[in-house]
Amino acid sequence: MRIDILTIFPRILQGPFSESMIKRALERGLAEINVVDLRLFAEGKHRQVDDAPYGGGCGMIFKPEPLFAAVEHLKSGAAARVILLSPQGRTFNQKMAGDLAGERHLILICGRYEGVDERVREALVDDEISIGDYILTGGELAAAVITDAVVRLIPGLLPARSVEDESFSASMLEYPQYTRPPEFRGLAVPAVLLSGNHAEIELWRRRRSIERTLKTRPDLLKNAELSAENYKYLEQLSRDQKDTLDSRGDKE
């Protein structure tokens, strides 16, 4: 997989791709990541990439010429999926990461200032992605997040079981994890995890995952893959939760 990241601040992205899983993917030839300075494709003495918006308004917006020139150069006649990182885009999630991991070539455009000339959206960009409902100074950190999430899903980098078992992969939050020592400052590891009974351990993990998801991210449950037993357990938790709320209401 090849990922090209277009930015006017390439130094921001020097660190994230030189460590951990991404570094391993690069060393093993599973991924190629290029951080490209957009100003190299701007014309004129000052390499200007932005200008004031027509009709007035505060701030500056990216000009179309440098972006078109850069993307067309990076494509070099081959197919590539061009993504604009913008707060107006679809919210990034694990399913999208999996879809992008199946692409051969991604071009990520790091938005900045007040955005881009609309003609970039109309004629250059294939998709627009946001990493959340908050404002960043630019798309560089979003590019790092998306690149990390996508690269680690490239086949051959991680064991298949690790990817399957990870949080969110089955639309559920991960169960609690423990390691040695078995007791620390009066806090003990649940006995079932020390029992060696793999069936009971799997049941415990699944139920804790359901509980955690219901408590903090109930929106994920609508897409969760639940067995009949797990669905029955979720219904019981929901009833217990409702009874608790009703009881509190009666006391008030």
PDB file of C-alpha atoms in Angstrom:
ATOM      1  CA  MET A   1       0.000   0.000   0.000  1.00  0.00           C
ATOM      2  CA  ARG A   2       1.127   3.523  -0.786  1.00  0.00           C
ATOM      3  CA  ILE A   3      -0.040   6.577   1.159  1.00  0.00           C
ATOM      4  CA  ASP A   4       0.826  10.111   0.046  1.00  0.00           C
ATOM      5  CA  ILE A   5       0.071  12.934   2.481  1.00  0.00           C
ATOM      6  CA  LEU A   6      -0.174  16.475   1.116  1.00  0.00           C
ATOM      7  CA  THR A   7       0.596  19.179   3.673  1.00  0.00           C
ATOM      8  CA  ILE A   8       2.187  22.604   3.968  1.00  0.00           C
ATOM      9  CA  PHE A   9       3.799  21.573   7.266  1.00  0.00           C
ATOM     10  CA  PRO A  10       5.593  18.274   6.543  1.00  0.00           C
ATOM     11  CA  ARG A  11       7.698  18.419   9.710  1.00  0.00           C
ATOM     12  CA  ILE A  12       4.596  17.807  11.817  1.00  0.00           C
ATOM     13  CA  LEU A  13       4.472  14.262  10.460  1.00  0.00           C
ATOM     14  CA  GLN A  14       8.120  13.314  10.870  1.00  0.00           C
ATOM     15  CA  GLY A  15       7.661  11.588  14.234  1.00  0.00           C
ATOM     16  CA  PRO A  16       4.498   9.448  14.001  1.00  0.00           C
ATOM     17  CA  PHE A  17       5.745   7.289  11.141  1.00  0.00           C
ATOM     18  CA  SER A  18       9.180   6.484  12.561  1.00  0.00           C
ATOM     19  CA  GLU A  19       8.076   4.286  15.470  1.00  0.00           C
ATOM     20  CA  SER A  20       6.100   1.169  16.370  1.00  0.00           C
ATOM     21  CA  MET A  21       3.820  -0.618  13.898  1.00  0.00           C
ATOM     22  CA  ILE A  22       4.109   1.902  11.084  1.00  0.00           C
ATOM     23  CA  LYS A  23       7.895   1.735  11.213  1.00  0.00           C
ATOM     24  CA  ARG A  24       7.658  -2.065  11.051  1.00  0.00           C
ATOM     25  CA  ALA A  25       5.323  -1.900   8.056  1.00  0.00           C
ATOM     26  CA  LEU A  26       7.730   0.412   6.238  1.00  0.00           C
ATOM     27  CA  GLU A  27      10.755  -1.754   7.021  1.00  0.00           C
ATOM     28  CA  ARG A  28       8.980  -4.891   5.805  1.00  0.00           C
ATOM     29  CA  GLY A  29       7.856  -3.248   2.587  1.00  0.00           C
ATOM     30  CA  LEU A  30       4.165  -3.617   3.409  1.00  0.00           C
ATOM     31  CA  ALA A  31       3.561   0.123   3.166  1.00  0.00           C
ATOM     32  CA  GLU A  32       5.081   3.189   1.560  1.00  0.00           C
ATOM     33  CA  ILE A  33       4.333   6.569   3.156  1.00  0.00           C
ATOM     34  CA  ASN A  34       5.325   9.845   1.535  1.00  0.00           C
ATOM     35  CA  VAL A  35       4.831  13.216   3.222  1.00  0.00           C
ATOM     36  CA  VAL A  36       4.683  15.741   0.387  1.00  0.00           C
ATOM     37  CA  ASP A  37       5.079  19.516   0.716  1.00  0.00           C
ATOM     38  CA  LEU A  38       2.190  21.141  -1.153  1.00  0.00           C
ATOM     39  CA  ARG A  39       4.234  24.304  -1.701  1.00  0.00           C
ATOM     40  CA  LEU A  40       6.425  22.420  -4.174  1.00  0.00           C
ATOM     41  CA  PHE A  41       3.478  22.515  -6.564  1.00  0.00           C
ATOM     42  CA  ALA A  42       2.672  26.211  -6.116  1.00  0.00           C
ATOM     43  CA  GLU A  43       3.762  28.773  -8.676  1.00  0.00           C
ATOM     44  CA  GLY A  44       5.400  32.153  -8.218  1.00  0.00           C
ATOM     45  CA  LYS A  45       8.270  33.451  -6.164  1.00  0.00           C
ATOM     46  CA  HIS A  46       6.494  32.958  -2.838  1.00  0.00           C
ATOM     47  CA  ARG A  47       4.942  29.556  -3.600  1.00  0.00           C
ATOM     48  CA  GLN A  48       1.535  30.801  -2.468  1.00  0.00           C
ATOM     49  CA  VAL A  49      -0.993  28.038  -1.787  1.00  0.00           C
ATOM     50  CA  ASP A  50      -3.824  30.110  -0.290  1.00  0.00           C
ATOM     51  CA  ASP A  51      -5.814  33.266  -0.997  1.00  0.00           C
ATOM     52  CA  ALA A  52      -8.725  35.325   0.323  1.00  0.00           C
ATOM     53  CA  PRO A  53     -12.236  34.014  -0.417  1.00  0.00           C
ATOM     54  CA  TYR A  54     -14.420  35.648  -3.044  1.00  0.00           C
ATOM     55  CA  GLY A  55     -17.338  37.475  -1.456  1.00  0.00           C
ATOM     56  CA  GLY A  56     -15.325  38.407   1.613  1.00  0.00           C
ATOM     57  CA  GLY A  57     -14.987  36.727   4.955  1.00  0.00           C
ATOM     58  CA  CYS A  58     -12.252  36.010   7.453  1.00  0.00           C
ATOM     59  CA  GLY A  59      -9.315  33.715   6.884  1.00  0.00           C
ATOM     60  CA  MET A  60      -7.766  32.175   3.795  1.00  0.00           C
ATOM     61  CA  ILE A  61      -8.592  29.132   1.696  1.00  0.00           C
ATOM     62  CA  PHE A  62      -6.423  26.757  -0.324  1.00  0.00           C
ATOM     63  CA  LYS A  63      -6.156  27.624  -4.007  1.00  0.00           C
ATOM     64  CA  PRO A  64      -7.137  24.911  -6.500  1.00  0.00           C
ATOM     65  CA  GLU A  65      -4.049  25.043  -8.740  1.00  0.00           C
ATOM     66  CA  PRO A  66      -1.446  23.599  -6.316  1.00  0.00           C
ATOM     67  CA  LEU A  67      -3.793  20.838  -5.141  1.00  0.00           C
ATOM     68  CA  PHE A  68      -4.728  19.744  -8.651  1.00  0.00           C
ATOM     69  CA  ALA A  69      -1.085  19.829  -9.745  1.00  0.00           C
ATOM     70  CA  ALA A  70       0.057  17.827  -6.722  1.00  0.00           C
ATOM     71  CA  VAL A  71      -2.629  15.136  -6.931  1.00  0.00           C
ATOM     72  CA  GLU A  72      -2.225  14.706 -10.681  1.00  0.00           C
ATOM     73  CA  HIS A  73       1.536  14.339 -10.210  1.00  0.00           C
ATOM     74  CA  LEU A  74       1.137  11.788  -7.409  1.00  0.00           C
ATOM     75  CA  LYS A  75      -1.359   9.742  -9.393  1.00  0.00           C
ATOM     76  CA  SER A  76       0.908   9.618 -12.452  1.00  0.00           C
ATOM     77  CA  GLY A  77      -1.878   8.040 -14.475  1.00  0.00           C
ATOM     78  CA  ALA A  78      -2.594   5.292 -11.934  1.00  0.00           C
ATOM     79  CA  ALA A  79      -5.727   4.950  -9.830  1.00  0.00           C
ATOM     80  CA  ALA A  80      -5.694   6.452  -6.332  1.00  0.00           C
ATOM     81  CA  ARG A  81      -8.330   7.319  -3.758  1.00  0.00           C
ATOM     82  CA  VAL A  82      -8.115  11.020  -2.902  1.00  0.00           C
ATOM     83  CA  ILE A  83      -9.321  11.984   0.575  1.00  0.00           C
ATOM     84  CA  LEU A  84      -9.749  15.479   1.973  1.00  0.00           C
ATOM     85  CA  LEU A  85      -9.374  15.678   5.752  1.00  0.00           C
ATOM     86  CA  SER A  86     -12.019  18.129   6.860  1.00  0.00           C
ATOM     87  CA  PRO A  87     -14.537  18.672   9.703  1.00  0.00           C
ATOM     88  CA  GLN A  88     -17.252  18.479   7.039  1.00  0.00           C
ATOM     89  CA  GLY A  89     -16.440  14.861   6.214  1.00  0.00           C
ATOM     90  CA  ARG A  90     -17.850  11.521   7.333  1.00  0.00           C
ATOM     91  CA  THR A  91     -16.731  10.550  10.817  1.00  0.00           C
ATOM     92  CA  PHE A  92     -13.881   8.042  10.685  1.00  0.00           C
ATOM     93  CA  ASN A  93     -14.434   4.624  12.275  1.00  0.00           C
ATOM     94  CA  GLN A  94     -13.004   1.109  12.245  1.00  0.00           C
ATOM     95  CA  LYS A  95     -15.116  -0.031   9.305  1.00  0.00           C
ATOM     96  CA  MET A  96     -13.779   2.841   7.213  1.00  0.00           C
ATOM     97  CA  ALA A  97     -10.241   1.927   8.277  1.00  0.00           C
ATOM     98  CA  GLY A  98     -10.826  -1.600   7.012  1.00  0.00           C
ATOM     99  CA  ASP A  99     -12.196  -0.330   3.705  1.00  0.00           C
ATOM    100  CA  LEU A 100      -9.227   1.999   3.191  1.00  0.00           C
ATOM    101  CA  ALA A 101      -6.788  -0.796   4.039  1.00  0.00           C
ATOM    102  CA  GLY A 102      -8.013  -2.559   0.911  1.00  0.00           C
ATOM    103  CA  GLU A 103      -6.896   0.300  -1.340  1.00  0.00           C
ATOM    104  CA  ARG A 104      -3.558   0.215  -3.165  1.00  0.00           C
ATOM    105  CA  HIS A 105      -2.953   3.977  -3.158  1.00  0.00           C
ATOM    106  CA  LEU A 106      -4.335   6.714  -0.894  1.00  0.00           C
ATOM    107  CA  ILE A 107      -3.736  10.449  -1.220  1.00  0.00           C
ATOM    108  CA  LEU A 108      -4.600  12.385   1.946  1.00  0.00           C
ATOM    109  CA  ILE A 109      -5.023  16.153   1.664  1.00  0.00           C
ATOM    110  CA  CYS A 110      -4.466  17.951   4.965  1.00  0.00           C
ATOM    111  CA  GLY A 111      -6.924  20.827   5.110  1.00  0.00           C
ATOM    112  CA  ARG A 112      -6.034  24.085   6.840  1.00  0.00           C
ATOM    113  CA  TYR A 113      -7.170  27.683   7.330  1.00  0.00           C
ATOM    114  CA  GLU A 114     -10.835  28.102   6.335  1.00  0.00           C
ATOM    115  CA  GLY A 115     -10.827  25.125   3.988  1.00  0.00           C
ATOM    116  CA  VAL A 116     -10.312  24.562   0.271  1.00  0.00           C
ATOM    117  CA  ASP A 117     -11.680  26.033  -2.932  1.00  0.00           C
ATOM    118  CA  GLU A 118     -14.961  24.211  -3.601  1.00  0.00           C
ATOM    119  CA  ARG A 119     -13.742  23.108  -7.028  1.00  0.00           C
ATOM    120  CA  VAL A 120     -11.324  20.791  -5.238  1.00  0.00           C
ATOM    121  CA  ARG A 121     -14.290  18.967  -3.700  1.00  0.00           C
ATOM    122  CA  GLU A 122     -16.210  18.934  -6.957  1.00  0.00           C
ATOM    123  CA  ALA A 123     -13.528  17.679  -9.319  1.00  0.00           C
ATOM    124  CA  LEU A 124     -10.573  16.260  -7.385  1.00  0.00           C
ATOM    125  CA  VAL A 125     -11.618  14.596  -4.132  1.00  0.00           C
ATOM    126  CA  ASP A 126     -13.200  11.130  -3.884  1.00  0.00           C
ATOM    127  CA  ASP A 127     -14.055  11.268  -0.197  1.00  0.00           C
ATOM    128  CA  GLU A 128     -14.052  13.645   2.748  1.00  0.00           C
ATOM    129  CA  ILE A 129     -13.248  12.377   6.244  1.00  0.00           C
ATOM    130  CA  SER A 130     -13.318  13.861   9.744  1.00  0.00           C
ATOM    131  CA  ILE A 131     -11.899  12.235  12.882  1.00  0.00           C
ATOM    132  CA  GLY A 132     -14.421  13.857  15.224  1.00  0.00           C
ATOM    133  CA  ASP A 133     -16.658  16.761  16.092  1.00  0.00           C
ATOM    134  CA  TYR A 134     -13.965  19.172  17.218  1.00  0.00           C
ATOM    135  CA  ILE A 135     -11.650  21.659  15.555  1.00  0.00           C
ATOM    136  CA  LEU A 136      -7.940  21.156  14.904  1.00  0.00           C
ATOM    137  CA  THR A 137      -5.516  23.681  13.460  1.00  0.00           C
ATOM    138  CA  GLY A 138      -5.003  21.435  10.446  1.00  0.00           C
ATOM    139  CA  GLY A 139      -5.475  17.986   8.989  1.00  0.00           C
ATOM    140  CA  GLU A 140      -1.990  16.673   9.769  1.00  0.00           C
ATOM    141  CA  LEU A 141      -2.931  14.990  13.040  1.00  0.00           C
ATOM    142  CA  ALA A 142      -6.022  13.531  11.384  1.00  0.00           C
ATOM    143  CA  ALA A 143      -3.790  12.154   8.623  1.00  0.00           C
ATOM    144  CA  ALA A 144      -1.569  10.513  11.241  1.00  0.00           C
ATOM    145  CA  VAL A 145      -4.590   8.952  12.972  1.00  0.00           C
ATOM    146  CA  ILE A 146      -6.046   7.563   9.756  1.00  0.00           C
ATOM    147  CA  THR A 147      -2.674   6.313   8.514  1.00  0.00           C
ATOM    148  CA  ASP A 148      -2.031   4.489  11.791  1.00  0.00           C
ATOM    149  CA  ALA A 149      -5.488   2.886  11.826  1.00  0.00           C
ATOM    150  CA  VAL A 150      -5.215   1.806   8.188  1.00  0.00           C
ATOM    151  CA  VAL A 151      -1.619   0.571   8.068  1.00  0.00           C
ATOM    152  CA  ARG A 152      -2.008  -1.740  11.060  1.00  0.00           C
ATOM    153  CA  LEU A 153      -4.775  -3.563   9.158  1.00  0.00           C
ATOM    154  CA  ILE A 154      -2.578  -4.369   6.164  1.00  0.00           C
ATOM    155  CA  PRO A 155      -2.466  -8.185   5.864  1.00  0.00           C
ATOM    156  CA  GLY A 156       0.754  -9.642   7.218  1.00  0.00           C
ATOM    157  CA  LEU A 157       1.596  -6.914   9.704  1.00  0.00           C
ATOM    158  CA  LEU A 158      -0.355  -8.220  12.713  1.00  0.00           C
ATOM    159  CA  PRO A 159      -1.552 -11.755  13.493  1.00  0.00           C
ATOM    160  CA  ALA A 160      -5.079 -12.176  12.125  1.00  0.00           C
ATOM    161  CA  ARG A 161      -6.418 -13.161  15.560  1.00  0.00           C
ATOM    162  CA  SER A 162      -5.084  -9.934  17.088  1.00  0.00           C
ATOM    163  CA  VAL A 163      -6.972  -7.838  14.556  1.00  0.00           C
ATOM    164  CA  GLU A 164     -10.174  -9.835  14.998  1.00  0.00           C
ATOM    165  CA  ASP A 165     -10.103  -9.645  18.794  1.00  0.00           C
ATOM    166  CA  GLU A 166      -9.342  -5.945  19.056  1.00  0.00           C
ATOM    167  CA  SER A 167     -11.690  -3.357  20.450  1.00  0.00           C
ATOM    168  CA  PHE A 168     -14.363  -2.142  17.999  1.00  0.00           C
ATOM    169  CA  SER A 169     -13.699  -4.932  15.484  1.00  0.00           C
ATOM    170  CA  ALA A 170     -16.972  -6.585  16.434  1.00  0.00           C
ATOM    171  CA  SER A 171     -18.695  -3.249  17.203  1.00  0.00           C
ATOM    172  CA  MET A 172     -18.033  -3.720  20.909  1.00  0.00           C
ATOM    173  CA  LEU A 173     -15.675  -2.177  23.423  1.00  0.00           C
ATOM    174  CA  GLU A 174     -12.921  -4.415  24.713  1.00  0.00           C
ATOM    175  CA  TYR A 175     -13.257  -6.374  27.942  1.00  0.00           C
ATOM    176  CA  PRO A 176     -11.067  -5.511  31.005  1.00  0.00           C
ATOM    177  CA  GLN A 177      -7.495  -6.829  30.837  1.00  0.00           C
ATOM    178  CA  TYR A 178      -5.209  -7.896  33.715  1.00  0.00           C
ATOM    179  CA  THR A 179      -1.618  -9.059  34.111  1.00  0.00           C
ATOM    180  CA  ARG A 180       0.710  -9.991  37.001  1.00  0.00           C
ATOM    181  CA  PRO A 181       0.625  -9.674  39.980  1.00  0.00           C
ATOM    182  CA  PRO A 182      -2.662 -11.433  40.794  1.00  0.00           C
ATOM    183  CA  GLU A 183      -3.267  -8.947  43.631  1.00  0.00           C
ATOM    184  CA  PHE A 184      -2.131  -5.327  43.917  1.00  0.00           C
ATOM    185  CA  ARG A 185      -2.994  -2.966  46.783  1.00  0.00           C
ATOM    186  CA  GLY A 186      -6.037  -5.002  47.665  1.00  0.00           C
ATOM    187  CA  LEU A 187      -7.261  -5.193  44.065  1.00  0.00           C
ATOM    188  CA  ALA A 188      -7.465  -8.790  42.838  1.00  0.00           C
ATOM    189  CA  VAL A 189      -7.634 -10.227  39.351  1.00  0.00           C
ATOM    190  CA  PRO A 190     -11.042 -11.907  38.784  1.00  0.00           C
ATOM    191  CA  ALA A 191     -10.744 -15.559  39.752  1.00  0.00           C
ATOM    192  CA  VAL A 192     -12.159 -16.805  36.459  1.00  0.00           C
ATOM    193  CA  LEU A 193      -9.119 -15.449  34.584  1.00  0.00           C
ATOM    194  CA  LEU A 194      -6.842 -17.593  36.752  1.00  0.00           C
ATOM    195  CA  SER A 195      -8.981 -20.724  36.441  1.00  0.00           C
ATOM    196  CA  GLY A 196      -7.654 -22.042  33.140  1.00  0.00           C
ATOM    197  CA  ASN A 197     -11.229 -22.715  32.010  1.00  0.00           C
ATOM    198  CA  HIS A 198     -11.185 -21.194  28.529  1.00  0.00           C
ATOM    199  CA  ALA A 199     -14.938 -21.454  27.977  1.00  0.00           C
ATOM    200  CA  GLU A 200     -15.677 -19.612  31.226  1.00  0.00           C
ATOM    201  CA  ILE A 201     -13.006 -17.025  30.461  1.00  0.00           C
ATOM    202  CA  GLU A 202     -14.510 -16.380  27.014  1.00  0.00           C
ATOM    203  CA  LEU A 203     -18.000 -16.012  28.523  1.00  0.00           C
ATOM    204  CA  TRP A 204     -16.691 -13.628  31.202  1.00  0.00           C
ATOM    205  CA  ARG A 205     -14.895 -11.499  28.605  1.00  0.00           C
ATOM    206  CA  ARG A 206     -17.908 -11.305  26.320  1.00  0.00           C
ATOM    207  CA  ARG A 207     -20.197 -10.265  29.158  1.00  0.00           C
ATOM    208  CA  ARG A 208     -17.787  -7.628  30.463  1.00  0.00           C
ATOM    209  CA  SER A 209     -17.499  -6.314  26.907  1.00  0.00           C
ATOM    210  CA  ILE A 210     -21.285  -6.034  26.660  1.00  0.00           C
ATOM    211  CA  GLU A 211     -21.475  -4.294  30.044  1.00  0.00           C
ATOM    212  CA  ARG A 212     -18.767  -1.780  29.159  1.00  0.00           C
ATOM    213  CA  THR A 213     -20.307  -1.025  25.773  1.00  0.00           C
ATOM    214  CA  LEU A 214     -23.781  -0.555  27.254  1.00  0.00           C
ATOM    215  CA  LYS A 215     -22.389   1.796  29.886  1.00  0.00           C
ATOM    216  CA  THR A 216     -20.165   4.055  27.776  1.00  0.00           C
ATOM    217  CA  ARG A 217     -20.990   3.507  24.066  1.00  0.00           C
ATOM    218  CA  PRO A 218     -24.520   2.099  23.783  1.00  0.00           C
ATOM    219  CA  ASP A 219     -24.710   3.421  20.216  1.00  0.00           C
ATOM    220  CA  LEU A 220     -22.303   0.669  19.131  1.00  0.00           C
ATOM    221  CA  LEU A 221     -24.671  -2.102  20.181  1.00  0.00           C
ATOM    222  CA  LYS A 222     -26.987  -1.597  17.211  1.00  0.00           C
ATOM    223  CA  ASN A 223     -24.290  -3.078  14.955  1.00  0.00           C
ATOM    224  CA  ALA A 224     -22.940  -5.646  17.409  1.00  0.00           C
ATOM    225  CA  GLU A 225     -22.792  -9.316  16.464  1.00  0.00           C
ATOM    226  CA  LEU A 226     -24.465 -11.019  19.435  1.00  0.00           C
ATOM    227  CA  SER A 227     -25.283 -14.660  19.975  1.00  0.00           C
ATOM    228  CA  ALA A 228     -28.688 -15.582  21.412  1.00  0.00           C
ATOM    229  CA  GLU A 229     -27.098 -15.994  24.861  1.00  0.00           C
ATOM    230  CA  ASN A 230     -25.330 -12.644  24.638  1.00  0.00           C
ATOM    231  CA  TYR A 231     -28.477 -10.887  23.432  1.00  0.00           C
ATOM    232  CA  LYS A 232     -30.392 -12.369  26.371  1.00  0.00           C
ATOM    233  CA  TYR A 233     -27.693 -11.085  28.730  1.00  0.00           C
ATOM    234  CA  LEU A 234     -27.899  -7.612  27.166  1.00  0.00           C
ATOM    235  CA  GLU A 235     -31.669  -7.565  27.643  1.00  0.00           C
ATOM    236  CA  GLN A 236     -31.214  -8.474  31.313  1.00  0.00           C
ATOM    237  CA  LEU A 237     -28.663  -5.688  31.770  1.00  0.00           C
ATOM    238  CA  SER A 238     -31.010  -3.207  30.110  1.00  0.00           C
ATOM    239  CA  ARG A 239     -33.860  -4.238  32.412  1.00  0.00           C
ATOM    240  CA  ASP A 240     -31.628  -3.955  35.475  1.00  0.00           C
ATOM    241  CA  GLN A 241     -30.463  -0.529  34.323  1.00  0.00           C
ATOM    242  CA  LYS A 242     -34.063   0.624  33.845  1.00  0.00           C
ATOM    243  CA  ASP A 243     -35.092  -0.730  37.260  1.00  0.00           C
ATOM    244  CA  THR A 244     -32.197   1.148  38.885  1.00  0.00           C
ATOM    245  CA  LEU A 245     -33.205   4.415  37.212  1.00  0.00           C
ATOM    246  CA  ASP A 246     -36.866   3.896  38.152  1.00  0.00           C
ATOM    247  CA  SER A 247     -35.854   3.209  41.758  1.00  0.00           C
ATOM    248  CA  ARG A 248     -33.825   6.416  41.911  1.00  0.00           C
ATOM    249  CA  GLY A 249     -36.752   8.345  40.470  1.00  0.00           C
ATOM    250  CA  ASP A 250     -39.114   6.990  43.138  1.00  0.00           C
ATOM    251  CA  LYS A 251     -36.721   8.057  45.911  1.00  0.00           C
ATOM    252  CA  GLU A 252     -36.503  11.580  44.529  1.00  0.00           C
TER     253      GLU A 252
END
